[in-house]
Amino acid sequence: MSAALETLGDDGTAEGTTAERGPATMADRAYEALRDALLVLDIRPGDPLNDEALARELGVGRTPVREALKRLEADRLVVAYPRRGTFATAVDITDLAHLSEIRRTLEPLAAEGAARRAGPAAREELRRLAATIEALDPATLDARTLMRHDVAVHRGVYRACGNPFLEDVLVRHDNLATRIWCLVLDRLPRFGGHVGEHVELLRAIVDGRADDAARLAHEHVTRFEREVRAVL
């Protein structure tokens, strides 16, 4: 699991800080590493999470790991049972409709907000991200790597919208949707195209085309739900 315990930056690489909070604490690092491993199912649904073993693997103390697990429980990514321990939560396909209902409303709001309010630095970050995504060759990358790029795009857009409360809500719901996506990843025929369609969205945001950005975000979420249902 060591390779999984890296956190994702805006280009899908490891990062060492948490957004808007400066240098990451040990608890932040543990949280981000475990969260991302849970998202892409490197930690499988139902797997037990032993704080002592995780602390050794992450190279931190047990206290930061315990703090991280409490945050992950609030995110609905892990569940703790008295006298039994802590486990990765199950992935429930029936949650797809509920998550999509929320995301169809809020993803366009974030994309529109980013197009209207993002500053020069944020737009440059999204421009670089669009170039990274456009340069990807899906034929040479495994699905998990592509998924990590997908997650990085969503986090970049949420951060650029300038509303930390909206960002927090969307990150939590996108995390849960990503776990559903990863559950059926090997059955999806065009996942590379799904990631690649982010380029148009990112450029709409960078150019300040708020209406286009909102429309493209709505279409992306709708297509996600349709493609997952098609392989169930």
Short mmCIF file of C-alpha atoms in Angstrom, two decimals:
data_model
loop_
_atom_site.label_atom_id
_atom_site.label_comp_id
_atom_site.label_asym_id
_atom_site.label_seq_id
_atom_site.Cartn_x
_atom_site.Cartn_y
_atom_site.Cartn_z
CA MET A 1 0.00 0.00 0.00
CA SER A 2 3.01 2.33 0.25
CA ALA A 3 2.62 3.65 -3.30
CA ALA A 4 -0.99 4.51 -2.53
CA LEU A 5 -0.08 6.61 0.47
CA GLU A 6 0.84 9.70 -1.51
CA THR A 7 -1.36 12.73 -1.81
CA LEU A 8 -2.44 14.33 -5.04
CA GLY A 9 -1.36 17.73 -6.25
CA ASP A 10 -3.12 19.69 -8.95
CA ASP A 11 -1.34 17.77 -11.69
CA GLY A 12 -1.90 14.37 -10.11
CA THR A 13 1.47 14.28 -8.35
CA ALA A 14 2.25 14.12 -4.66
CA GLU A 15 1.74 17.28 -2.64
CA GLY A 16 2.98 18.34 0.79
CA THR A 17 0.51 21.02 1.83
CA THR A 18 -3.20 21.25 2.36
CA ALA A 19 -5.12 23.82 0.31
CA GLU A 20 -5.30 27.28 1.87
CA ARG A 21 -3.71 26.12 5.15
CA GLY A 22 0.01 26.35 4.56
CA PRO A 23 2.47 23.56 5.36
CA ALA A 24 0.75 20.32 6.24
CA THR A 25 0.88 18.95 9.77
CA MET A 26 1.58 15.27 10.37
CA ALA A 27 -2.16 14.72 10.86
CA ASP A 28 -2.84 16.53 7.55
CA ARG A 29 -0.35 14.33 5.74
CA ALA A 30 -1.80 11.18 7.23
CA TYR A 31 -5.32 12.32 6.37
CA GLU A 32 -4.48 13.18 2.77
CA ALA A 33 -2.54 9.98 2.15
CA LEU A 34 -5.24 7.74 3.62
CA ARG A 35 -8.03 9.69 1.93
CA ASP A 36 -6.51 9.30 -1.52
CA ALA A 37 -5.80 5.60 -0.98
CA LEU A 38 -9.44 5.15 0.06
CA LEU A 39 -10.67 7.10 -2.99
CA VAL A 40 -8.99 4.93 -5.59
CA LEU A 41 -9.72 1.76 -3.59
CA ASP A 42 -6.07 0.99 -2.90
CA ILE A 43 -7.56 0.55 0.55
CA ARG A 44 -10.48 -1.68 -0.33
CA PRO A 45 -14.02 -1.26 1.04
CA GLY A 46 -14.29 -3.17 4.30
CA ASP A 47 -10.52 -3.29 4.91
CA PRO A 48 -9.55 -2.88 8.58
CA LEU A 49 -7.46 0.19 9.41
CA ASN A 50 -4.99 -0.41 12.22
CA ASP A 51 -3.58 2.86 13.55
CA GLU A 52 -0.29 1.29 14.67
CA ALA A 53 0.37 -0.34 11.30
CA LEU A 54 -0.62 2.81 9.40
CA ALA A 55 1.63 4.95 11.60
CA ARG A 56 4.60 2.72 10.75
CA GLU A 57 3.86 2.85 7.05
CA LEU A 58 3.35 6.61 7.00
CA GLY A 59 6.33 7.30 9.24
CA VAL A 60 4.30 9.27 11.78
CA GLY A 61 3.04 8.72 15.31
CA ARG A 62 -0.22 7.02 16.18
CA THR A 63 -1.80 10.30 17.34
CA PRO A 64 -1.73 11.94 13.86
CA VAL A 65 -3.16 8.75 12.37
CA ARG A 66 -5.97 8.68 14.93
CA GLU A 67 -6.75 12.34 14.18
CA ALA A 68 -6.79 11.51 10.45
CA LEU A 69 -9.15 8.59 10.97
CA LYS A 70 -11.58 10.81 12.88
CA ARG A 71 -11.65 13.24 9.95
CA LEU A 72 -12.12 10.39 7.50
CA GLU A 73 -15.03 9.11 9.55
CA ALA A 74 -16.68 12.55 9.27
CA ASP A 75 -16.10 12.29 5.49
CA ARG A 76 -17.91 8.91 5.45
CA LEU A 77 -14.80 7.20 4.13
CA VAL A 78 -14.20 5.08 7.23
CA VAL A 79 -16.45 3.76 9.97
CA ALA A 80 -15.50 2.95 13.57
CA TYR A 81 -17.21 0.24 15.60
CA PRO A 82 -16.83 -0.01 19.40
CA ARG A 83 -14.56 -2.93 20.37
CA ARG A 84 -14.19 -3.96 16.70
CA GLY A 85 -12.02 -1.24 15.21
CA THR A 86 -12.06 1.06 12.18
CA PHE A 87 -12.80 -0.06 8.63
CA ALA A 88 -12.99 1.47 5.15
CA THR A 89 -16.65 2.10 4.41
CA ALA A 90 -18.50 0.01 1.85
CA VAL A 91 -19.17 1.48 -1.57
CA ASP A 92 -22.91 1.56 -2.06
CA ILE A 93 -23.96 1.91 -5.70
CA THR A 94 -27.42 3.01 -4.55
CA ASP A 95 -25.78 6.26 -3.36
CA LEU A 96 -25.11 7.23 -6.98
CA ALA A 97 -28.48 8.91 -7.51
CA HIS A 98 -28.19 10.96 -4.31
CA LEU A 99 -24.64 12.06 -5.05
CA SER A 100 -25.47 12.95 -8.65
CA GLU A 101 -28.45 15.04 -7.56
CA ILE A 102 -26.18 17.15 -5.37
CA ARG A 103 -23.34 17.35 -7.86
CA ARG A 104 -25.58 18.34 -10.80
CA THR A 105 -26.51 21.44 -8.80
CA LEU A 106 -23.23 22.32 -7.12
CA GLU A 107 -20.58 21.41 -9.72
CA PRO A 108 -21.92 24.00 -12.22
CA LEU A 109 -22.07 26.56 -9.39
CA ALA A 110 -18.39 25.98 -8.59
CA ALA A 111 -17.34 26.08 -12.26
CA GLU A 112 -19.30 29.29 -12.84
CA GLY A 113 -17.85 30.83 -9.69
CA ALA A 114 -14.32 29.92 -10.74
CA ALA A 115 -14.85 31.47 -14.17
CA ARG A 116 -16.12 34.69 -12.59
CA ARG A 117 -13.88 35.05 -9.54
CA ALA A 118 -10.60 33.16 -10.00
CA GLY A 119 -7.54 35.41 -9.82
CA PRO A 120 -4.57 35.38 -12.21
CA ALA A 121 -2.63 32.77 -10.22
CA ALA A 122 -5.61 30.41 -10.06
CA ARG A 123 -6.29 30.80 -13.79
CA GLU A 124 -2.65 30.07 -14.57
CA GLU A 125 -2.83 26.96 -12.40
CA LEU A 126 -5.91 25.76 -14.29
CA ARG A 127 -4.29 26.61 -17.62
CA ARG A 128 -1.31 24.40 -16.74
CA LEU A 129 -3.65 21.66 -15.59
CA ALA A 130 -5.53 21.82 -18.91
CA ALA A 131 -2.21 21.46 -20.77
CA THR A 132 -1.28 18.45 -18.61
CA ILE A 133 -4.61 16.73 -19.28
CA GLU A 134 -4.46 17.48 -23.00
CA ALA A 135 -0.99 15.94 -23.24
CA LEU A 136 -2.05 12.66 -21.64
CA ASP A 137 -2.07 9.55 -23.79
CA PRO A 138 -4.79 7.34 -22.27
CA ALA A 139 -3.48 4.34 -24.19
CA THR A 140 -0.23 4.43 -22.19
CA LEU A 141 -1.74 5.08 -18.74
CA ASP A 142 -3.56 2.77 -16.40
CA ALA A 143 -7.06 3.68 -15.24
CA ARG A 144 -5.97 4.51 -11.69
CA THR A 145 -3.47 7.09 -12.96
CA LEU A 146 -6.15 8.65 -15.14
CA MET A 147 -8.49 8.72 -12.15
CA ARG A 148 -5.91 10.62 -10.13
CA HIS A 149 -5.79 13.27 -12.86
CA ASP A 150 -9.59 13.42 -12.80
CA VAL A 151 -9.57 14.03 -9.05
CA ALA A 152 -6.90 16.73 -9.43
CA VAL A 153 -9.08 18.62 -11.95
CA HIS A 154 -12.08 18.61 -9.67
CA ARG A 155 -10.07 19.81 -6.69
CA GLY A 156 -8.50 22.56 -8.77
CA VAL A 157 -11.89 23.86 -9.93
CA TYR A 158 -13.37 23.73 -6.43
CA ARG A 159 -10.43 25.66 -5.02
CA ALA A 160 -10.62 28.26 -7.79
CA CYS A 161 -14.30 28.99 -7.14
CA GLY A 162 -13.28 31.10 -4.14
CA ASN A 163 -15.96 29.75 -1.81
CA PRO A 164 -14.37 27.53 0.88
CA PHE A 165 -17.73 26.25 2.09
CA LEU A 166 -18.78 25.16 -1.40
CA GLU A 167 -15.31 23.67 -1.92
CA ASP A 168 -15.61 21.61 1.27
CA VAL A 169 -19.04 20.23 0.34
CA LEU A 170 -17.98 19.33 -3.19
CA VAL A 171 -14.71 17.69 -2.18
CA ARG A 172 -16.59 15.42 0.22
CA HIS A 173 -19.20 14.41 -2.35
CA ASP A 174 -16.71 14.04 -5.19
CA ASN A 175 -14.67 11.73 -2.95
CA LEU A 176 -17.67 9.45 -2.52
CA ALA A 177 -18.52 9.57 -6.23
CA THR A 178 -14.90 8.74 -7.11
CA ARG A 179 -15.08 5.54 -5.04
CA ILE A 180 -18.15 4.45 -7.04
CA TRP A 181 -16.32 5.31 -10.27
CA CYS A 182 -13.29 3.23 -9.22
CA LEU A 183 -15.52 0.28 -8.41
CA VAL A 184 -16.55 -0.03 -12.08
CA LEU A 185 -13.39 1.42 -13.66
CA ASP A 186 -12.31 -1.79 -15.37
CA ARG A 187 -15.69 -2.04 -17.12
CA LEU A 188 -15.71 1.47 -18.60
CA PRO A 189 -14.82 1.59 -22.29
CA ARG A 190 -13.95 5.28 -22.62
CA PHE A 191 -12.55 6.50 -19.32
CA GLY A 192 -9.69 8.29 -21.04
CA GLY A 193 -12.24 10.38 -22.93
CA HIS A 194 -14.01 11.19 -19.67
CA VAL A 195 -10.80 12.67 -18.26
CA GLY A 196 -9.93 14.42 -21.53
CA GLU A 197 -13.22 16.32 -21.64
CA HIS A 198 -11.97 18.35 -18.68
CA VAL A 199 -9.77 20.36 -21.04
CA GLU A 200 -12.74 22.25 -22.49
CA LEU A 201 -14.13 22.92 -19.01
CA LEU A 202 -10.82 24.21 -17.68
CA ARG A 203 -10.34 26.51 -20.67
CA ALA A 204 -13.86 27.91 -20.27
CA ILE A 205 -13.01 28.78 -16.68
CA VAL A 206 -9.63 30.29 -17.60
CA ASP A 207 -11.29 32.41 -20.32
CA GLY A 208 -14.01 33.60 -17.93
CA ARG A 209 -16.84 31.99 -19.88
CA ALA A 210 -19.03 31.36 -16.86
CA ASP A 211 -22.12 30.07 -18.69
CA ASP A 212 -20.07 27.61 -20.74
CA ALA A 213 -18.22 26.44 -17.64
CA ALA A 214 -21.49 25.77 -15.79
CA ARG A 215 -22.95 23.90 -18.77
CA LEU A 216 -19.87 21.75 -19.23
CA ALA A 217 -19.74 20.87 -15.54
CA HIS A 218 -23.41 19.83 -15.59
CA GLU A 219 -22.85 17.70 -18.69
CA HIS A 220 -19.82 16.06 -17.10
CA VAL A 221 -21.72 14.98 -13.98
CA THR A 222 -24.69 13.78 -16.01
CA ARG A 223 -22.43 11.75 -18.29
CA PHE A 224 -20.65 10.25 -15.27
CA GLU A 225 -23.91 8.95 -13.84
CA ARG A 226 -25.09 7.60 -17.21
CA GLU A 227 -21.83 5.76 -17.91
CA VAL A 228 -21.71 4.17 -14.46
CA ARG A 229 -25.31 3.00 -14.75
CA ALA A 230 -24.59 1.53 -18.17
CA VAL A 231 -22.11 -0.97 -16.74
CA LEU A 232 -24.02 -1.92 -13.58
#
